[in-house]
Amino acid sequence: MIQPLAYIHPEAKIAQNVVIEPFAIIHKDVEIAEGSWIGSHAVINEGARIGRNCKIYPGAVISATPQDLKFNNEYTRTYIGDNTTIREYATISRGTEEHWKTEIGTDCLIMAYAHVAHDCRIGNHCLIINNVQMGGHVHMGDWAIIGGSSSVHQWAKIGAHAMISGGSLVRKDVPPFTKAAREPLSYTGINSIGLRRRGFENDKINQIQEIYRYIYMRGLNNADALTQIELELPPSDERDEIVNFIRSSERGIMKGPSTNNVERE
């Protein structure tokens, strides 16, 4: 199932039922698991670990050398989870000594011309739309979505189930379960439609919404808002996830929806 016009390094480890189309290039120290498909002119570089039933479309470049001036040719890897699709001309860099690997989860879709830089950690079921440009060390939680032509600052964190509007500049962290839009990037509500599609009941969605009222609607700074949330709202996995995300944020979270877009520390 490997076309004769493809180049496969003899040290690459390819499962027997992988399809590799003509003119694809597979370098040494590459592993591709069962059921995956590699399109024409895709390039899989050293250190790539491709999971089961992945699809790598023509022109995509996986595990490229990091675009980091500090990179000193250290041995690093790129992991692509099972059932993930990477569309045309998307590029994914391998890690640096900061984290030693770039990780893409399972069941993700990375669309055409997107770039995932070194040491990024992308969760499961994530959707990265066409031409998203992602700096190094970005963390993206499960089920998160980044709209097309958005740019994500290095070290930024995007919480699980968050949805970022197309054309956004993501300079701050985006908390879980939220929608983000406008310039500068601001809270525009919770991702209720996405949550319902994933089986969240209305009571749970209302609880999440109430948590964000404390954070964005009551004029409190983040520390006071989190304290009141823990004192006044019932414990839940979602509450703890939001609180822990904001407390651990190093870049600070995105602005609230106020007219003046006053940033809260």
PDB file of C-alpha atoms in Angstrom:
ATOM      1  CA  MET A   1       0.000   0.000   0.000  1.00  0.00           C
ATOM      2  CA  ILE A   2       3.081   2.208  -0.369  1.00  0.00           C
ATOM      3  CA  GLN A   3       3.385   3.736  -3.821  1.00  0.00           C
ATOM      4  CA  PRO A   4       6.764   3.181  -5.508  1.00  0.00           C
ATOM      5  CA  LEU A   5       7.264   6.909  -6.107  1.00  0.00           C
ATOM      6  CA  ALA A   6       7.124   7.670  -2.383  1.00  0.00           C
ATOM      7  CA  TYR A   7      10.395   7.941  -0.437  1.00  0.00           C
ATOM      8  CA  ILE A   8      10.527   5.885   2.756  1.00  0.00           C
ATOM      9  CA  HIS A   9      13.704   5.888   4.833  1.00  0.00           C
ATOM     10  CA  PRO A  10      14.687   2.292   5.629  1.00  0.00           C
ATOM     11  CA  GLU A  11      14.705   3.031   9.376  1.00  0.00           C
ATOM     12  CA  ALA A  12      11.136   4.345   9.411  1.00  0.00           C
ATOM     13  CA  LYS A  13       8.577   2.056  11.081  1.00  0.00           C
ATOM     14  CA  ILE A  14       5.425   1.816   8.992  1.00  0.00           C
ATOM     15  CA  ALA A  15       2.504  -0.464   9.863  1.00  0.00           C
ATOM     16  CA  GLN A  16       1.562  -2.842   7.059  1.00  0.00           C
ATOM     17  CA  ASN A  17      -1.840  -1.337   6.251  1.00  0.00           C
ATOM     18  CA  VAL A  18      -0.694   2.293   6.023  1.00  0.00           C
ATOM     19  CA  VAL A  19      -1.316   3.982   2.661  1.00  0.00           C
ATOM     20  CA  ILE A  20       1.454   6.294   1.426  1.00  0.00           C
ATOM     21  CA  GLU A  21       0.742   8.129  -1.811  1.00  0.00           C
ATOM     22  CA  PRO A  22       3.267   9.030  -4.558  1.00  0.00           C
ATOM     23  CA  PHE A  23       5.907  11.668  -3.767  1.00  0.00           C
ATOM     24  CA  ALA A  24       5.313  11.597  -0.016  1.00  0.00           C
ATOM     25  CA  ILE A  25       8.567  11.702   1.987  1.00  0.00           C
ATOM     26  CA  ILE A  26       9.030   9.749   5.211  1.00  0.00           C
ATOM     27  CA  HIS A  27      12.337  10.379   7.001  1.00  0.00           C
ATOM     28  CA  LYS A  28      14.146   8.158   9.503  1.00  0.00           C
ATOM     29  CA  ASP A  29      12.968   7.811  13.109  1.00  0.00           C
ATOM     30  CA  VAL A  30       9.327   8.029  12.056  1.00  0.00           C
ATOM     31  CA  GLU A  31       6.591   5.693  13.259  1.00  0.00           C
ATOM     32  CA  ILE A  32       3.170   5.477  11.589  1.00  0.00           C
ATOM     33  CA  ALA A  33       0.511   3.234  13.105  1.00  0.00           C
ATOM     34  CA  GLU A  34      -2.190   1.113  11.517  1.00  0.00           C
ATOM     35  CA  GLY A  35      -4.782   2.520   9.157  1.00  0.00           C
ATOM     36  CA  SER A  36      -3.194   5.920   8.533  1.00  0.00           C
ATOM     37  CA  TRP A  37      -3.067   7.636   5.149  1.00  0.00           C
ATOM     38  CA  ILE A  38      -0.249   9.912   3.976  1.00  0.00           C
ATOM     39  CA  GLY A  39      -1.072  12.071   0.956  1.00  0.00           C
ATOM     40  CA  SER A  40       1.143  13.024  -1.952  1.00  0.00           C
ATOM     41  CA  HIS A  41       3.934  15.506  -1.201  1.00  0.00           C
ATOM     42  CA  ALA A  42       3.395  15.318   2.552  1.00  0.00           C
ATOM     43  CA  VAL A  43       6.675  15.363   4.483  1.00  0.00           C
ATOM     44  CA  ILE A  44       7.024  13.450   7.747  1.00  0.00           C
ATOM     45  CA  ASN A  45      10.279  14.434   9.442  1.00  0.00           C
ATOM     46  CA  GLU A  46      12.412  12.806  12.124  1.00  0.00           C
ATOM     47  CA  GLY A  47      10.815  12.277  15.501  1.00  0.00           C
ATOM     48  CA  ALA A  48       7.222  11.987  14.243  1.00  0.00           C
ATOM     49  CA  ARG A  49       4.922   9.482  15.913  1.00  0.00           C
ATOM     50  CA  ILE A  50       1.678   9.190  13.945  1.00  0.00           C
ATOM     51  CA  GLY A  51      -1.221   7.326  15.581  1.00  0.00           C
ATOM     52  CA  ARG A  52      -3.835   4.994  14.150  1.00  0.00           C
ATOM     53  CA  ASN A  53      -6.240   6.017  11.394  1.00  0.00           C
ATOM     54  CA  CYS A  54      -4.721   9.455  10.877  1.00  0.00           C
ATOM     55  CA  LYS A  55      -4.984  11.351   7.601  1.00  0.00           C
ATOM     56  CA  ILE A  56      -2.135  13.625   6.515  1.00  0.00           C
ATOM     57  CA  TYR A  57      -3.129  15.552   3.402  1.00  0.00           C
ATOM     58  CA  PRO A  58      -0.877  16.667   0.513  1.00  0.00           C
ATOM     59  CA  GLY A  59       1.765  19.252   1.307  1.00  0.00           C
ATOM     60  CA  ALA A  60       1.518  18.974   5.089  1.00  0.00           C
ATOM     61  CA  VAL A  61       4.833  19.027   6.983  1.00  0.00           C
ATOM     62  CA  ILE A  62       4.980  17.142  10.276  1.00  0.00           C
ATOM     63  CA  SER A  63       7.758  17.331  12.893  1.00  0.00           C
ATOM     64  CA  ALA A  64       9.675  20.103  11.141  1.00  0.00           C
ATOM     65  CA  THR A  65      12.684  21.677  12.861  1.00  0.00           C
ATOM     66  CA  PRO A  66      11.409  24.297  15.354  1.00  0.00           C
ATOM     67  CA  GLN A  67      11.462  27.940  14.293  1.00  0.00           C
ATOM     68  CA  ASP A  68      13.136  28.833  17.571  1.00  0.00           C
ATOM     69  CA  LEU A  69      16.533  30.546  17.596  1.00  0.00           C
ATOM     70  CA  LYS A  70      17.416  28.748  20.837  1.00  0.00           C
ATOM     71  CA  PHE A  71      16.976  25.331  19.232  1.00  0.00           C
ATOM     72  CA  ASN A  72      20.302  23.496  19.200  1.00  0.00           C
ATOM     73  CA  ASN A  73      19.354  20.370  17.283  1.00  0.00           C
ATOM     74  CA  GLU A  74      18.411  18.522  20.477  1.00  0.00           C
ATOM     75  CA  TYR A  75      16.515  15.265  20.024  1.00  0.00           C
ATOM     76  CA  THR A  76      12.769  15.958  20.255  1.00  0.00           C
ATOM     77  CA  ARG A  77       9.537  14.471  18.928  1.00  0.00           C
ATOM     78  CA  THR A  78       6.068  15.173  17.588  1.00  0.00           C
ATOM     79  CA  TYR A  79       3.101  13.048  18.623  1.00  0.00           C
ATOM     80  CA  ILE A  80      -0.099  12.908  16.561  1.00  0.00           C
ATOM     81  CA  GLY A  81      -2.983  11.094  18.274  1.00  0.00           C
ATOM     82  CA  ASP A  82      -5.295   8.489  16.757  1.00  0.00           C
ATOM     83  CA  ASN A  83      -7.988   9.546  14.266  1.00  0.00           C
ATOM     84  CA  THR A  84      -6.532  13.012  13.764  1.00  0.00           C
ATOM     85  CA  THR A  85      -6.716  14.708  10.360  1.00  0.00           C
ATOM     86  CA  ILE A  86      -4.164  17.274   9.174  1.00  0.00           C
ATOM     87  CA  ARG A  87      -5.186  19.077   6.011  1.00  0.00           C
ATOM     88  CA  GLU A  88      -3.230  20.558   3.112  1.00  0.00           C
ATOM     89  CA  TYR A  89      -0.032  22.515   3.848  1.00  0.00           C
ATOM     90  CA  ALA A  90      -0.492  22.576   7.597  1.00  0.00           C
ATOM     91  CA  THR A  91       2.851  22.629   9.441  1.00  0.00           C
ATOM     92  CA  ILE A  92       3.636  21.177  12.852  1.00  0.00           C
ATOM     93  CA  SER A  93       7.051  21.726  14.458  1.00  0.00           C
ATOM     94  CA  ARG A  94       8.661  19.269  16.829  1.00  0.00           C
ATOM     95  CA  GLY A  95       9.556  20.229  20.388  1.00  0.00           C
ATOM     96  CA  THR A  96      12.551  21.904  21.973  1.00  0.00           C
ATOM     97  CA  GLU A  97      14.363  21.181  25.228  1.00  0.00           C
ATOM     98  CA  GLU A  98      11.658  23.185  27.034  1.00  0.00           C
ATOM     99  CA  HIS A  99       9.160  20.311  26.757  1.00  0.00           C
ATOM    100  CA  TRP A 100      10.929  17.880  24.376  1.00  0.00           C
ATOM    101  CA  LYS A 101       7.808  17.250  22.322  1.00  0.00           C
ATOM    102  CA  THR A 102       4.866  18.737  20.482  1.00  0.00           C
ATOM    103  CA  GLU A 103       1.614  16.897  21.154  1.00  0.00           C
ATOM    104  CA  ILE A 104      -1.602  16.711  19.134  1.00  0.00           C
ATOM    105  CA  GLY A 105      -4.405  14.703  20.751  1.00  0.00           C
ATOM    106  CA  THR A 106      -6.868  12.221  19.336  1.00  0.00           C
ATOM    107  CA  ASP A 107      -9.779  12.995  17.003  1.00  0.00           C
ATOM    108  CA  CYS A 108      -8.488  16.472  16.118  1.00  0.00           C
ATOM    109  CA  LEU A 109      -8.893  18.356  12.848  1.00  0.00           C
ATOM    110  CA  ILE A 110      -6.168  20.781  11.826  1.00  0.00           C
ATOM    111  CA  MET A 111      -7.222  22.542   8.645  1.00  0.00           C
ATOM    112  CA  ALA A 112      -5.216  23.855   5.703  1.00  0.00           C
ATOM    113  CA  TYR A 113      -2.286  26.229   6.175  1.00  0.00           C
ATOM    114  CA  ALA A 114      -2.491  26.136   9.976  1.00  0.00           C
ATOM    115  CA  HIS A 115       0.767  26.241  11.923  1.00  0.00           C
ATOM    116  CA  VAL A 116       1.325  24.548  15.281  1.00  0.00           C
ATOM    117  CA  ALA A 117       4.693  25.611  16.675  1.00  0.00           C
ATOM    118  CA  HIS A 118       7.172  23.800  18.900  1.00  0.00           C
ATOM    119  CA  ASP A 119       6.131  22.419  22.289  1.00  0.00           C
ATOM    120  CA  CYS A 120       2.420  23.065  21.799  1.00  0.00           C
ATOM    121  CA  ARG A 121       0.061  20.707  23.587  1.00  0.00           C
ATOM    122  CA  ILE A 122      -3.268  20.266  21.824  1.00  0.00           C
ATOM    123  CA  GLY A 123      -5.975  18.242  23.580  1.00  0.00           C
ATOM    124  CA  ASN A 124      -8.460  15.762  22.155  1.00  0.00           C
ATOM    125  CA  HIS A 125     -11.318  16.614  19.768  1.00  0.00           C
ATOM    126  CA  CYS A 126      -9.830  20.040  19.021  1.00  0.00           C
ATOM    127  CA  LEU A 127     -10.630  22.006  15.879  1.00  0.00           C
ATOM    128  CA  ILE A 128      -8.049  24.397  14.413  1.00  0.00           C
ATOM    129  CA  ILE A 129      -9.517  26.177  11.396  1.00  0.00           C
ATOM    130  CA  ASN A 130      -7.734  27.264   8.199  1.00  0.00           C
ATOM    131  CA  ASN A 131      -4.691  29.510   8.531  1.00  0.00           C
ATOM    132  CA  VAL A 132      -4.544  29.617  12.339  1.00  0.00           C
ATOM    133  CA  GLN A 133      -1.011  30.600  13.383  1.00  0.00           C
ATOM    134  CA  MET A 134      -0.006  29.259  16.773  1.00  0.00           C
ATOM    135  CA  GLY A 135       3.147  30.293  18.629  1.00  0.00           C
ATOM    136  CA  GLY A 136       5.268  27.963  20.698  1.00  0.00           C
ATOM    137  CA  HIS A 137       4.241  26.397  24.017  1.00  0.00           C
ATOM    138  CA  VAL A 138       0.501  26.982  23.538  1.00  0.00           C
ATOM    139  CA  HIS A 139      -1.805  24.725  25.568  1.00  0.00           C
ATOM    140  CA  MET A 140      -5.251  23.944  24.176  1.00  0.00           C
ATOM    141  CA  GLY A 141      -7.811  21.971  26.175  1.00  0.00           C
ATOM    142  CA  ASP A 142     -10.110  19.225  24.899  1.00  0.00           C
ATOM    143  CA  TRP A 143     -12.922  20.204  22.501  1.00  0.00           C
ATOM    144  CA  ALA A 144     -11.589  23.746  22.028  1.00  0.00           C
ATOM    145  CA  ILE A 145     -12.065  25.527  18.687  1.00  0.00           C
ATOM    146  CA  ILE A 146      -9.956  28.310  17.136  1.00  0.00           C
ATOM    147  CA  GLY A 147     -11.579  30.190  14.245  1.00  0.00           C
ATOM    148  CA  GLY A 148      -9.827  30.724  10.925  1.00  0.00           C
ATOM    149  CA  SER A 149      -6.953  33.188  10.459  1.00  0.00           C
ATOM    150  CA  SER A 150      -6.507  33.647  14.209  1.00  0.00           C
ATOM    151  CA  SER A 151      -3.084  34.155  15.768  1.00  0.00           C
ATOM    152  CA  VAL A 152      -2.244  32.720  19.177  1.00  0.00           C
ATOM    153  CA  HIS A 153       0.595  34.225  21.230  1.00  0.00           C
ATOM    154  CA  GLN A 154       3.288  31.888  22.514  1.00  0.00           C
ATOM    155  CA  TRP A 155       2.644  30.411  25.973  1.00  0.00           C
ATOM    156  CA  ALA A 156      -1.079  31.220  25.779  1.00  0.00           C
ATOM    157  CA  LYS A 157      -3.574  28.756  27.247  1.00  0.00           C
ATOM    158  CA  ILE A 158      -6.997  27.957  25.826  1.00  0.00           C
ATOM    159  CA  GLY A 159      -9.383  26.131  28.122  1.00  0.00           C
ATOM    160  CA  ALA A 160     -11.463  23.073  27.326  1.00  0.00           C
ATOM    161  CA  HIS A 161     -14.651  23.677  25.290  1.00  0.00           C
ATOM    162  CA  ALA A 162     -13.647  27.287  24.555  1.00  0.00           C
ATOM    163  CA  MET A 163     -14.529  28.745  21.162  1.00  0.00           C
ATOM    164  CA  ILE A 164     -12.503  31.598  19.650  1.00  0.00           C
ATOM    165  CA  SER A 165     -13.918  33.680  16.822  1.00  0.00           C
ATOM    166  CA  GLY A 166     -12.187  33.784  13.437  1.00  0.00           C
ATOM    167  CA  GLY A 167      -9.596  36.487  12.897  1.00  0.00           C
ATOM    168  CA  SER A 168      -8.825  36.822  16.615  1.00  0.00           C
ATOM    169  CA  LEU A 169      -5.547  37.887  18.190  1.00  0.00           C
ATOM    170  CA  VAL A 170      -5.153  35.677  21.253  1.00  0.00           C
ATOM    171  CA  ARG A 171      -2.741  37.497  23.562  1.00  0.00           C
ATOM    172  CA  LYS A 172      -4.258  36.371  26.873  1.00  0.00           C
ATOM    173  CA  ASP A 173      -5.504  33.061  28.233  1.00  0.00           C
ATOM    174  CA  VAL A 174      -9.045  32.010  27.305  1.00  0.00           C
ATOM    175  CA  PRO A 175     -10.822  30.236  30.201  1.00  0.00           C
ATOM    176  CA  PRO A 176     -12.753  26.973  29.772  1.00  0.00           C
ATOM    177  CA  PHE A 177     -16.311  26.846  28.383  1.00  0.00           C
ATOM    178  CA  THR A 178     -16.231  30.438  27.065  1.00  0.00           C
ATOM    179  CA  LYS A 179     -16.692  32.211  23.743  1.00  0.00           C
ATOM    180  CA  ALA A 180     -14.101  34.822  22.785  1.00  0.00           C
ATOM    181  CA  ALA A 181     -14.313  37.521  20.111  1.00  0.00           C
ATOM    182  CA  ARG A 182     -13.675  41.200  19.326  1.00  0.00           C
ATOM    183  CA  GLU A 183     -10.444  43.200  19.479  1.00  0.00           C
ATOM    184  CA  PRO A 184      -8.956  43.157  22.008  1.00  0.00           C
ATOM    185  CA  LEU A 185     -10.137  39.615  22.634  1.00  0.00           C
ATOM    186  CA  SER A 186     -13.025  39.625  25.111  1.00  0.00           C
ATOM    187  CA  TYR A 187     -15.495  37.338  26.848  1.00  0.00           C
ATOM    188  CA  THR A 188     -18.752  37.140  24.880  1.00  0.00           C
ATOM    189  CA  GLY A 189     -20.556  34.456  26.876  1.00  0.00           C
ATOM    190  CA  ILE A 190     -20.231  30.732  27.401  1.00  0.00           C
ATOM    191  CA  ASN A 191     -20.122  28.187  24.592  1.00  0.00           C
ATOM    192  CA  SER A 192     -23.621  26.909  25.374  1.00  0.00           C
ATOM    193  CA  ILE A 193     -24.316  25.483  21.904  1.00  0.00           C
ATOM    194  CA  GLY A 194     -21.105  23.475  21.924  1.00  0.00           C
ATOM    195  CA  LEU A 195     -21.750  22.270  25.464  1.00  0.00           C
ATOM    196  CA  ARG A 196     -25.251  21.067  24.574  1.00  0.00           C
ATOM    197  CA  ARG A 197     -23.874  19.195  21.574  1.00  0.00           C
ATOM    198  CA  ARG A 198     -21.485  17.397  23.933  1.00  0.00           C
ATOM    199  CA  GLY A 199     -24.192  16.343  26.355  1.00  0.00           C
ATOM    200  CA  PHE A 200     -24.109  19.056  29.025  1.00  0.00           C
ATOM    201  CA  GLU A 201     -27.511  19.439  30.699  1.00  0.00           C
ATOM    202  CA  ASN A 202     -29.142  22.866  31.045  1.00  0.00           C
ATOM    203  CA  ASP A 203     -28.568  22.900  34.820  1.00  0.00           C
ATOM    204  CA  LYS A 204     -24.839  22.387  34.308  1.00  0.00           C
ATOM    205  CA  ILE A 205     -24.696  25.087  31.633  1.00  0.00           C
ATOM    206  CA  ASN A 206     -26.519  27.508  33.944  1.00  0.00           C
ATOM    207  CA  GLN A 207     -24.030  26.759  36.717  1.00  0.00           C
ATOM    208  CA  ILE A 208     -21.113  27.557  34.408  1.00  0.00           C
ATOM    209  CA  GLN A 209     -22.809  30.772  33.338  1.00  0.00           C
ATOM    210  CA  GLU A 210     -23.279  31.798  36.970  1.00  0.00           C
ATOM    211  CA  ILE A 211     -19.572  31.264  37.652  1.00  0.00           C
ATOM    212  CA  TYR A 212     -18.651  33.646  34.845  1.00  0.00           C
ATOM    213  CA  ARG A 213     -21.085  36.260  36.149  1.00  0.00           C
ATOM    214  CA  TYR A 214     -18.875  36.449  39.230  1.00  0.00           C
ATOM    215  CA  ILE A 215     -15.759  36.770  37.110  1.00  0.00           C
ATOM    216  CA  TYR A 216     -16.932  39.190  34.451  1.00  0.00           C
ATOM    217  CA  MET A 217     -20.158  40.886  35.546  1.00  0.00           C
ATOM    218  CA  ARG A 218     -19.741  41.917  39.183  1.00  0.00           C
ATOM    219  CA  GLY A 219     -16.824  44.329  38.953  1.00  0.00           C
ATOM    220  CA  LEU A 220     -14.573  42.111  41.081  1.00  0.00           C
ATOM    221  CA  ASN A 221     -10.903  41.473  40.513  1.00  0.00           C
ATOM    222  CA  ASN A 222     -10.069  37.888  39.729  1.00  0.00           C
ATOM    223  CA  ALA A 223      -8.808  36.985  43.215  1.00  0.00           C
ATOM    224  CA  ASP A 224     -11.971  38.258  44.922  1.00  0.00           C
ATOM    225  CA  ALA A 225     -14.215  36.662  42.297  1.00  0.00           C
ATOM    226  CA  LEU A 226     -12.610  33.256  42.752  1.00  0.00           C
ATOM    227  CA  THR A 227     -12.870  33.511  46.524  1.00  0.00           C
ATOM    228  CA  GLN A 228     -16.575  34.318  46.338  1.00  0.00           C
ATOM    229  CA  ILE A 229     -17.173  31.530  43.817  1.00  0.00           C
ATOM    230  CA  GLU A 230     -15.676  28.986  46.194  1.00  0.00           C
ATOM    231  CA  LEU A 231     -17.628  30.360  49.160  1.00  0.00           C
ATOM    232  CA  GLU A 232     -21.017  30.858  47.523  1.00  0.00           C
ATOM    233  CA  LEU A 233     -21.361  28.363  44.648  1.00  0.00           C
ATOM    234  CA  PRO A 234     -21.639  24.582  44.997  1.00  0.00           C
ATOM    235  CA  PRO A 235     -18.542  22.532  44.156  1.00  0.00           C
ATOM    236  CA  SER A 236     -18.386  20.790  40.807  1.00  0.00           C
ATOM    237  CA  ASP A 237     -15.772  19.576  38.373  1.00  0.00           C
ATOM    238  CA  GLU A 238     -16.525  22.526  36.097  1.00  0.00           C
ATOM    239  CA  ARG A 239     -16.240  25.052  38.924  1.00  0.00           C
ATOM    240  CA  ASP A 240     -12.887  23.647  39.996  1.00  0.00           C
ATOM    241  CA  GLU A 241     -11.625  23.549  36.409  1.00  0.00           C
ATOM    242  CA  ILE A 242     -12.454  27.231  35.892  1.00  0.00           C
ATOM    243  CA  VAL A 243     -11.014  28.322  39.240  1.00  0.00           C
ATOM    244  CA  ASN A 244      -7.793  26.353  38.786  1.00  0.00           C
ATOM    245  CA  PHE A 245      -7.362  27.596  35.220  1.00  0.00           C
ATOM    246  CA  ILE A 246      -7.624  31.258  36.225  1.00  0.00           C
ATOM    247  CA  ARG A 247      -5.456  30.873  39.317  1.00  0.00           C
ATOM    248  CA  SER A 248      -2.698  29.209  37.316  1.00  0.00           C
ATOM    249  CA  SER A 249      -2.812  31.716  34.441  1.00  0.00           C
ATOM    250  CA  GLU A 250       0.546  33.394  33.940  1.00  0.00           C
ATOM    251  CA  ARG A 251      -0.430  35.681  31.072  1.00  0.00           C
ATOM    252  CA  GLY A 252      -3.744  36.713  32.630  1.00  0.00           C
ATOM    253  CA  ILE A 253      -7.164  35.958  31.210  1.00  0.00           C
ATOM    254  CA  MET A 254      -8.967  37.773  28.399  1.00  0.00           C
ATOM    255  CA  LYS A 255     -10.914  40.942  29.095  1.00  0.00           C
ATOM    256  CA  GLY A 256     -14.512  41.160  30.165  1.00  0.00           C
ATOM    257  CA  PRO A 257     -17.385  42.337  27.961  1.00  0.00           C
ATOM    258  CA  SER A 258     -17.577  45.892  29.356  1.00  0.00           C
ATOM    259  CA  THR A 259     -17.749  48.809  26.949  1.00  0.00           C
ATOM    260  CA  ASN A 260     -14.362  50.123  28.077  1.00  0.00           C
ATOM    261  CA  ASN A 261     -12.793  46.649  28.006  1.00  0.00           C
ATOM    262  CA  VAL A 262     -11.075  47.284  31.331  1.00  0.00           C
ATOM    263  CA  GLU A 263      -8.574  44.509  31.921  1.00  0.00           C
ATOM    264  CA  ARG A 264      -8.812  42.744  35.270  1.00  0.00           C
ATOM    265  CA  GLU A 265      -5.676  41.559  36.987  1.00  0.00           C
TER     266      GLU A 265
END
